[in-house]
Coordinates of C-alpha atoms in Angstrom, one line a residue:
Chain T
X35 CA 0.3 -0.4 0.0
X36 CA 2.8 2.5 1.0
X37 CA 4.4 1.3 -2.4
X38 CA 1.3 2.4 -4.0
X39 CA 0.6 6.0 -2.8
X40 CA 4.6 6.4 -3.5
X41 CA 4.6 5.5 -7.0
X42 CA 1.4 7.6 -7.3
X43 CA 3.1 10.7 -5.7
X44 CA 6.4 10.4 -7.6
X45 CA 3.8 9.2 -10.9
X46 CA 1.7 13.0 -11.0
X47 CA 5.3 14.8 -10.1
X48 CA 6.6 13.8 -12.2
X49 CA 3.6 14.5 -15.0
X50 CA 2.9 18.2 -13.2
X51 CA 7.1 19.0 -13.8
X52 CA 7.0 18.1 -17.4
X53 CA 3.3 19.8 -18.1
X54 CA 4.7 23.5 -15.6
X55 CA 8.4 22.2 -18.5
X56 CA 6.1 22.5 -21.1
X57 CA 5.6 26.3 -22.5
X58 CA 2.2 27.6 -23.5
X59 CA 0.9 27.1 -26.8
X60 CA 3.5 24.6 -28.2
X61 CA 3.6 20.9 -27.5
X62 CA 6.4 18.2 -27.2
X63 CA 8.4 17.0 -30.0
X64 CA 8.2 13.2 -31.1
X65 CA 10.7 12.9 -32.9
X66 CA 12.9 14.9 -31.7
X67 CA 15.6 13.2 -33.7
X68 CA 14.4 13.6 -37.7
X69 CA 14.2 17.4 -36.0
X70 CA 17.4 17.2 -35.6
X71 CA 17.9 15.8 -39.2
X72 CA 16.2 18.2 -41.0
X73 CA 17.7 21.3 -39.2
X74 CA 21.2 19.4 -39.8
X75 CA 20.6 19.7 -43.6
X76 CA 20.3 23.2 -43.0
X77 CA 22.0 24.2 -41.7
X78 CA 24.6 22.4 -43.4
X79 CA 23.1 24.1 -46.1
X80 CA 23.9 27.8 -45.2
X81 CA 27.0 29.7 -45.7
X82 CA 25.8 32.9 -44.0
X83 CA 22.7 34.6 -42.8
X84 CA 22.5 38.5 -42.0
X85 CA 20.1 40.0 -40.2
X86 CA 18.6 43.2 -38.1
X87 CA 18.2 42.2 -34.2
X88 CA 16.2 44.3 -31.2
X89 CA 17.8 43.6 -27.8
X90 CA 15.2 44.2 -24.6
X91 CA 16.4 43.0 -21.8
X92 CA 13.2 43.3 -18.9
X93 CA 14.5 43.3 -14.9
X94 CA 12.3 40.7 -13.1
X95 CA 10.0 42.7 -10.4
X96 CA 10.1 46.0 -12.5
X97 CA 8.8 47.2 -15.6
X98 CA 11.1 48.8 -16.9
X99 CA 12.8 47.5 -20.1
X100 CA 16.0 48.6 -22.2
X101 CA 15.5 48.2 -25.5
X102 CA 19.0 48.5 -27.7
X103 CA 19.2 47.8 -32.0
X104 CA 21.8 46.2 -34.4
X105 CA 23.2 44.3 -36.6
X106 CA 24.3 40.4 -36.7
X107 CA 26.2 38.6 -39.4
X108 CA 27.2 35.6 -39.7
X109 CA 29.6 32.7 -41.7
X110 CA 30.5 29.9 -41.8
X111 CA 31.7 28.1 -40.4
X112 CA 32.8 30.2 -37.2
X113 CA 32.5 33.6 -37.7
X114 CA 29.8 35.9 -36.2
X115 CA 29.5 39.4 -35.9
X116 CA 27.0 41.7 -33.3
X117 CA 26.6 45.1 -33.1
X118 CA 24.9 46.9 -30.9
X119 CA 23.9 50.8 -33.0
X120 CA 21.1 51.8 -30.5
X121 CA 21.2 53.5 -28.2
X122 CA 25.3 52.9 -27.6
X123 CA 27.5 51.5 -29.5
X124 CA 29.5 47.9 -29.2
X125 CA 30.8 45.2 -31.0
X126 CA 30.9 41.6 -31.1
X127 CA 33.4 40.1 -32.8
X128 CA 33.6 36.0 -33.1
X129 CA 36.8 34.4 -35.2
X130 CA 38.2 30.9 -34.9
X131 CA 38.7 31.3 -31.5
X132 CA 39.3 34.2 -31.1
X133 CA 36.7 37.3 -30.0
X134 CA 36.8 40.8 -30.4
X135 CA 35.2 43.1 -27.7
X136 CA 34.9 47.3 -29.7
X137 CA 33.1 49.8 -27.0
X138 CA 32.8 53.3 -27.1
X139 CA 36.7 53.8 -25.9
X140 CA 38.0 50.8 -26.6
X141 CA 39.2 47.3 -28.3
X142 CA 40.4 44.1 -26.6
X143 CA 41.1 41.3 -28.0
X144 CA 40.1 36.8 -27.0
X145 CA 41.1 33.7 -26.8
X146 CA 38.3 31.8 -25.7
X147 CA 40.5 28.3 -25.9
X148 CA 42.3 30.1 -22.8
X149 CA 39.6 29.5 -20.9
X150 CA 36.7 26.7 -19.9
X151 CA 33.2 28.9 -20.0
X152 CA 35.0 31.0 -22.4
X153 CA 34.7 28.2 -24.9
X154 CA 31.4 27.4 -23.3
X155 CA 30.0 30.7 -23.5
X156 CA 31.5 30.9 -27.3
X157 CA 29.4 28.1 -28.4
X158 CA 26.3 28.8 -27.0
X159 CA 25.9 32.0 -28.6
X160 CA 27.6 31.0 -32.2
X161 CA 25.6 27.3 -32.2
X162 CA 22.1 29.6 -30.6
X163 CA 23.2 32.4 -33.6
X164 CA 23.3 29.0 -36.3
X165 CA 21.0 26.9 -35.1
X166 CA 23.4 23.9 -33.5
X167 CA 22.4 23.5 -30.2
X168 CA 21.1 19.7 -30.9
X169 CA 24.9 19.2 -30.4
X170 CA 25.8 21.4 -27.0
X171 CA 27.5 19.1 -24.6
X172 CA 27.3 22.1 -22.2
X173 CA 23.1 22.5 -22.2
X174 CA 19.9 19.3 -22.6
X175 CA 17.9 20.4 -25.6
X176 CA 14.0 19.7 -25.3
X177 CA 12.6 20.3 -28.8
X178 CA 8.9 21.3 -28.6
X179 CA 7.0 22.7 -32.0
X180 CA 3.4 24.9 -31.8
X181 CA 3.1 24.7 -36.0
X182 CA 4.7 28.0 -37.3
X183 CA 7.5 27.5 -34.2
X184 CA 10.3 25.2 -33.3
X185 CA 11.1 26.0 -29.3
X186 CA 14.7 24.7 -28.7
X187 CA 14.3 24.6 -25.0
X188 CA 18.2 24.5 -23.1
X189 CA 18.9 23.9 -19.7
X190 CA 22.3 24.1 -18.6
X191 CA 24.0 20.5 -18.2
X192 CA 26.2 20.1 -15.4
X193 CA 26.8 23.9 -12.6
X194 CA 28.8 26.1 -14.4
X195 CA 26.5 26.8 -15.9
X196 CA 23.7 26.9 -13.9
X197 CA 25.2 30.2 -12.5
X198 CA 24.8 31.4 -16.1
X199 CA 22.1 30.6 -17.1
X200 CA 17.9 28.7 -16.0
X201 CA 17.3 27.9 -19.8
X202 CA 17.8 29.6 -22.9
X203 CA 15.3 29.0 -25.8
X204 CA 15.6 29.4 -29.3
X205 CA 13.0 29.7 -31.8
X206 CA 13.4 29.0 -34.8
X207 CA 11.3 29.3 -37.9
X208 CA 9.1 26.0 -38.6
X209 CA 9.6 26.4 -42.2
X210 CA 13.0 27.3 -43.1
X211 CA 14.8 27.1 -39.8
X212 CA 16.1 30.4 -39.4
X213 CA 16.5 32.2 -35.8
X214 CA 13.6 34.5 -34.9
X215 CA 14.5 35.2 -31.6
X216 CA 16.4 34.1 -28.8
X217 CA 15.4 34.0 -25.0
X218 CA 18.4 34.0 -22.3
X219 CA 16.5 33.8 -17.9
X220 CA 18.7 33.9 -15.9
X221 CA 19.2 32.9 -12.4
X222 CA 16.5 35.3 -10.8
X223 CA 14.0 36.0 -13.0
X224 CA 15.6 38.2 -15.7
X225 CA 15.6 37.6 -19.0
X226 CA 17.3 39.6 -22.5
X227 CA 14.9 38.2 -25.9
X228 CA 16.7 39.3 -29.5
X229 CA 14.3 39.6 -32.4
X230 CA 16.2 38.9 -35.6
X231 CA 14.5 40.3 -39.0
X232 CA 15.6 41.2 -42.0
X233 CA 17.1 37.5 -42.6
X234 CA 18.8 36.9 -45.9
X235 CA 21.0 33.5 -46.2
X236 CA 24.1 33.0 -48.9
X237 CA 24.9 36.7 -49.7
X238 CA 28.7 37.1 -49.8
X239 CA 29.5 38.4 -46.5
X240 CA 33.1 40.9 -46.8
X241 CA 36.0 39.2 -44.5
X242 CA 36.2 42.6 -43.5
X243 CA 33.8 42.0 -40.6
X244 CA 34.6 39.7 -38.5
X245 CA 38.9 40.8 -38.9
X246 CA 39.5 40.7 -34.8
X247 CA 41.2 44.5 -35.2
Chain R
X251 CA 30.3 38.2 -21.9
X252 CA 33.7 36.0 -21.7
X253 CA 35.7 39.2 -21.2
X254 CA 33.4 41.2 -18.7
X255 CA 34.2 38.0 -16.5
X256 CA 38.4 37.9 -16.4
X257 CA 37.9 42.0 -16.3
X258 CA 35.4 41.7 -13.3
X259 CA 38.1 38.7 -11.9
X260 CA 41.3 41.4 -12.2
X261 CA 39.4 44.1 -11.2
X262 CA 37.7 41.7 -7.9
X263 CA 41.6 41.1 -7.2
X264 CA 42.9 44.9 -8.1
X265 CA 39.8 45.1 -5.3
X266 CA 41.5 43.7 -2.5
X267 CA 44.7 44.0 -2.8
X268 CA 45.1 48.1 -3.9
X269 CA 46.9 50.4 -0.6
X270 CA 47.8 52.6 -3.4
X271 CA 48.6 55.8 -3.1
X272 CA 46.9 58.6 -0.8
X273 CA 46.1 62.2 0.1
X274 CA 46.0 64.4 2.8
X275 CA 42.5 65.4 2.8
X276 CA 42.1 69.3 3.0
X277 CA 39.1 70.8 2.7
X278 CA 38.9 74.1 0.7
X279 CA 36.5 75.9 3.2
X280 CA 37.1 78.6 5.3
X281 CA 34.3 79.3 7.1
X282 CA 33.2 76.2 9.9
X283 CA 30.9 73.4 9.8
X284 CA 27.2 73.5 11.2
X285 CA 24.8 71.9 12.3
X286 CA 22.1 71.8 9.1
X287 CA 19.1 71.2 10.9
X288 CA 16.4 70.6 9.5
X289 CA 16.8 67.6 6.4
X290 CA 15.2 70.3 4.3
X291 CA 17.4 72.2 4.0
X292 CA 19.0 70.1 2.2
X293 CA 17.0 69.7 -0.6
X294 CA 19.8 66.9 -2.7
X295 CA 18.8 64.4 0.0
X296 CA 15.6 63.7 -1.1
X297 CA 14.7 64.6 -5.1
X298 CA 17.7 62.2 -6.9
X299 CA 16.4 59.0 -5.2
X300 CA 13.4 58.4 -6.0
X301 CA 14.0 59.0 -9.7
X302 CA 15.4 57.3 -12.5
X303 CA 18.0 56.6 -15.3
X304 CA 20.5 54.5 -17.9
X305 CA 23.6 55.1 -17.4
X306 CA 26.7 53.9 -20.3
X307 CA 29.2 53.0 -17.6
X308 CA 32.7 52.6 -18.8
X309 CA 35.2 51.4 -16.2
X310 CA 38.3 51.5 -15.8
X311 CA 41.2 50.2 -14.1
X312 CA 45.0 48.9 -13.2
X313 CA 46.5 46.0 -11.1
X314 CA 49.4 46.0 -11.3
X315 CA 51.2 46.3 -14.5
X316 CA 47.9 44.9 -16.4
X317 CA 44.9 47.6 -16.9
X318 CA 41.2 46.7 -16.1
X319 CA 38.4 47.8 -18.8
X320 CA 34.9 46.7 -18.6
X321 CA 32.0 48.6 -20.3
X322 CA 27.5 48.0 -19.2
X323 CA 23.9 49.5 -18.1
X324 CA 23.3 50.7 -15.0
X325 CA 20.0 51.4 -14.6
X326 CA 19.3 53.7 -11.1
X327 CA 15.4 53.9 -10.6
X328 CA 13.3 54.6 -7.4
X329 CA 11.3 51.8 -6.3
X330 CA 6.9 52.4 -4.5
X331 CA 6.1 49.8 -4.2
X332 CA 9.6 49.1 -1.7
X333 CA 10.6 53.0 -0.6
X334 CA 13.2 52.2 -1.7
X335 CA 15.6 52.8 -5.0
X336 CA 17.2 49.9 -7.3
X337 CA 20.5 49.5 -8.6
X338 CA 21.3 46.9 -12.1
X339 CA 24.5 46.3 -13.9
X340 CA 23.9 44.8 -17.0
X341 CA 26.5 44.2 -20.1
X342 CA 25.8 45.3 -23.5
X343 CA 24.1 41.2 -24.5
X344 CA 21.3 41.6 -20.9
X345 CA 23.4 39.5 -18.6
X346 CA 23.2 40.9 -15.0
X347 CA 26.1 42.0 -13.3
X348 CA 24.7 43.0 -10.0
X349 CA 21.2 43.9 -9.0
X350 CA 20.4 46.2 -5.7
X351 CA 18.4 47.8 -3.4
X352 CA 18.5 50.6 -1.4
X353 CA 16.7 52.4 0.5
X354 CA 18.5 54.5 2.9
X355 CA 21.7 54.7 4.2
X356 CA 21.1 51.9 6.7
X357 CA 18.5 49.6 4.3
X358 CA 20.5 48.4 1.1
X359 CA 20.0 44.2 0.0
X360 CA 21.6 42.3 -2.7
X361 CA 19.3 40.7 -5.1
X362 CA 22.1 38.9 -6.7
X363 CA 25.5 39.4 -7.1
X364 CA 27.1 37.6 -10.3
X365 CA 29.9 35.4 -8.0
X366 CA 32.8 37.4 -9.9
X367 CA 32.0 40.4 -7.8
X368 CA 30.4 38.8 -4.5
X369 CA 33.2 39.8 -2.4
X370 CA 32.4 42.7 1.1
X371 CA 34.2 45.1 -0.6
X372 CA 32.9 45.2 -3.9
X373 CA 29.6 45.5 -2.6
X374 CA 30.3 47.5 -0.3
X375 CA 32.2 50.3 -2.0
X376 CA 29.2 50.3 -5.3
X377 CA 27.2 50.3 -2.3
X378 CA 29.1 54.0 -1.3
X379 CA 29.5 54.9 -4.4
X380 CA 25.4 54.3 -6.0
X381 CA 24.4 55.6 -1.8
X382 CA 26.5 59.2 -2.8
X383 CA 25.0 59.5 -5.7
X384 CA 22.0 59.8 -4.7
X385 CA 22.9 61.4 -1.8
X386 CA 22.4 60.0 1.2
X387 CA 24.7 59.5 4.2
X388 CA 24.4 59.3 7.7
X389 CA 23.1 62.0 9.3
X390 CA 23.4 64.4 10.8
X391 CA 24.0 67.3 9.1
X392 CA 26.2 69.9 9.2
X393 CA 27.4 72.5 7.0
X394 CA 29.5 75.8 5.7
X395 CA 30.3 78.2 2.5
X396 CA 32.7 78.1 0.6
X397 CA 32.7 80.4 -2.5
X398 CA 29.4 80.0 -4.8
X399 CA 28.6 76.6 -3.0
X400 CA 27.9 75.0 0.1
X401 CA 30.1 72.1 1.3
X402 CA 27.9 69.3 3.4
X403 CA 29.6 67.3 5.6
X404 CA 27.8 63.9 6.9
X405 CA 28.8 59.9 7.8
X406 CA 29.0 56.8 5.3
X407 CA 30.1 54.4 6.6
X408 CA 32.2 54.7 8.9
X409 CA 33.9 57.2 6.4
X410 CA 33.2 60.7 5.9
X411 CA 32.2 61.9 3.4
X412 CA 31.6 65.7 1.9
X413 CA 29.4 67.3 -1.3
X414 CA 29.8 70.3 -2.6
X415 CA 26.9 71.6 -3.6
X416 CA 25.4 74.7 -5.4
X417 CA 24.8 77.8 -3.5
X418 CA 20.7 76.4 -3.1
X419 CA 22.2 72.8 -1.8
X420 CA 19.9 71.8 -5.0
X421 CA 22.3 70.3 -7.0
X422 CA 25.5 68.0 -6.0
X423 CA 28.4 69.1 -7.7
X424 CA 31.4 66.8 -6.7
X425 CA 30.7 64.1 -3.7
X426 CA 34.7 63.3 -2.0
X427 CA 35.0 60.8 0.5
X428 CA 37.4 60.9 3.3
X429 CA 38.6 57.1 5.6
X430 CA 41.6 58.5 8.2
X431 CA 41.8 62.1 7.1
X432 CA 42.7 61.2 3.0
X433 CA 41.1 61.7 -0.2
X434 CA 40.1 58.1 -0.8
X435 CA 37.1 58.4 -3.5
X436 CA 35.2 61.6 -5.9
X437 CA 32.5 61.8 -7.8
X438 CA 32.5 64.2 -9.8
X439 CA 28.6 64.6 -11.2
X440 CA 27.0 66.8 -13.8
X441 CA 24.1 67.5 -12.3
X442 CA 19.9 67.7 -14.3
X443 CA 19.4 71.3 -15.3
X444 CA 16.0 70.2 -13.2
X445 CA 16.9 70.5 -9.3
X446 CA 16.6 66.5 -7.3
X447 CA 17.1 65.0 -11.1
X448 CA 19.7 62.0 -10.9
X449 CA 23.1 62.8 -13.1
X450 CA 23.2 63.1 -16.2
X451 CA 26.8 62.5 -16.4
X452 CA 29.2 61.4 -13.1
X453 CA 32.2 59.8 -12.7
X454 CA 34.0 58.1 -9.9
X455 CA 37.0 57.9 -9.0
X456 CA 38.3 55.4 -6.9
X457 CA 41.9 56.7 -5.3
X458 CA 42.9 53.9 -3.6
X459 CA 42.8 50.9 -5.7
X460 CA 43.0 53.1 -8.3
X461 CA 39.5 52.2 -11.0
X462 CA 36.8 54.9 -12.1
X463 CA 33.8 54.3 -12.8
X464 CA 32.2 56.8 -16.6
X465 CA 28.8 57.2 -16.3
X466 CA 26.3 59.0 -19.0
X467 CA 23.0 58.9 -19.1
X468 CA 21.5 57.4 -21.9
X469 CA 17.8 57.7 -24.3
X470 CA 16.3 54.3 -24.6
X471 CA 13.1 54.1 -26.7
X472 CA 10.0 52.3 -24.6

């Protein structure tokens, strides 16, 4: 009898846990392997992306938001440029394990290979932008579908990453697998949304965009 | 964010280890301080803490021969539900470095802080900077005039704080933090046009720990 109650409690707990983990309006993707294969096929044909982005930082317990805008560029296989233009100027370039960060005063070049945390952060950013999150060992990925978008919910797999993120949500266009929205949720309730628009695929992008100086 | 992580670690180390050179503090006032009998006289204490502004922040420091540079966004906002001012510092990509609530000089809480910032000396320094920027110090205040300015003296976390204001005491122009008769930090502010508003820009120079924060108000779209 006791065992039966325990099993029932465990069942109810797991039911409510999985029910609450499912985002509103989305249902779990039954065949994740098929989605992974389609995503891999789409990204393997991808040579470059250029798009606009709008970023909104939401603060827990406050209604305030800070909005910023800029341009995003990706070039196969590991070149990324995130260029903030409004309301401040800020540039992040990733290229072959190196990173350039430039603000109004200074440019800083970082070798991300010298630190495991930096490698992880570099990788998660690349994976989110190009939609290759399933292969990231730092996260457990759950896939959901709402008929228009796939949602890849990335849950940190280890403590170091859990200190940085509660969860990262990657919203993909269901037809072409474009990353349309990123939601980076922090411990404590703050979150940052990045919405991508006017995406262009496989256009010629000058290598100068990804220069590290 | 990766750059920020390494910079923060170095900054924390600099704060912890640096004893630095110190300067003997001399006040530029010829008259003696007289007790400020009414807090209403000190209008700067009751204005800025109820306002809101976003700032673009740049932090520069030097530890031994290593230069440290960090940038981000700072929100100062009065939260009427808690009657506290929130101070939230994030990097450009949106990641929160720290989030404090400050109600008065003695009421302070940490809502969130990333591990690299989570050191008592770091929190103390940031708390003091923000409180002084908001015109918060422990009563009693005393004041004297110096040319066209007023100088207000009060305590701030076991240090002495001197607020240099305009002749009406409504706009803070400079704040000096003095410990053991030596200048520890100086905050230079460009006041807003309207008295009681948060400053348009400010520079905090920590002389002992050799780092400097520059901040300028930004206007953002809702």
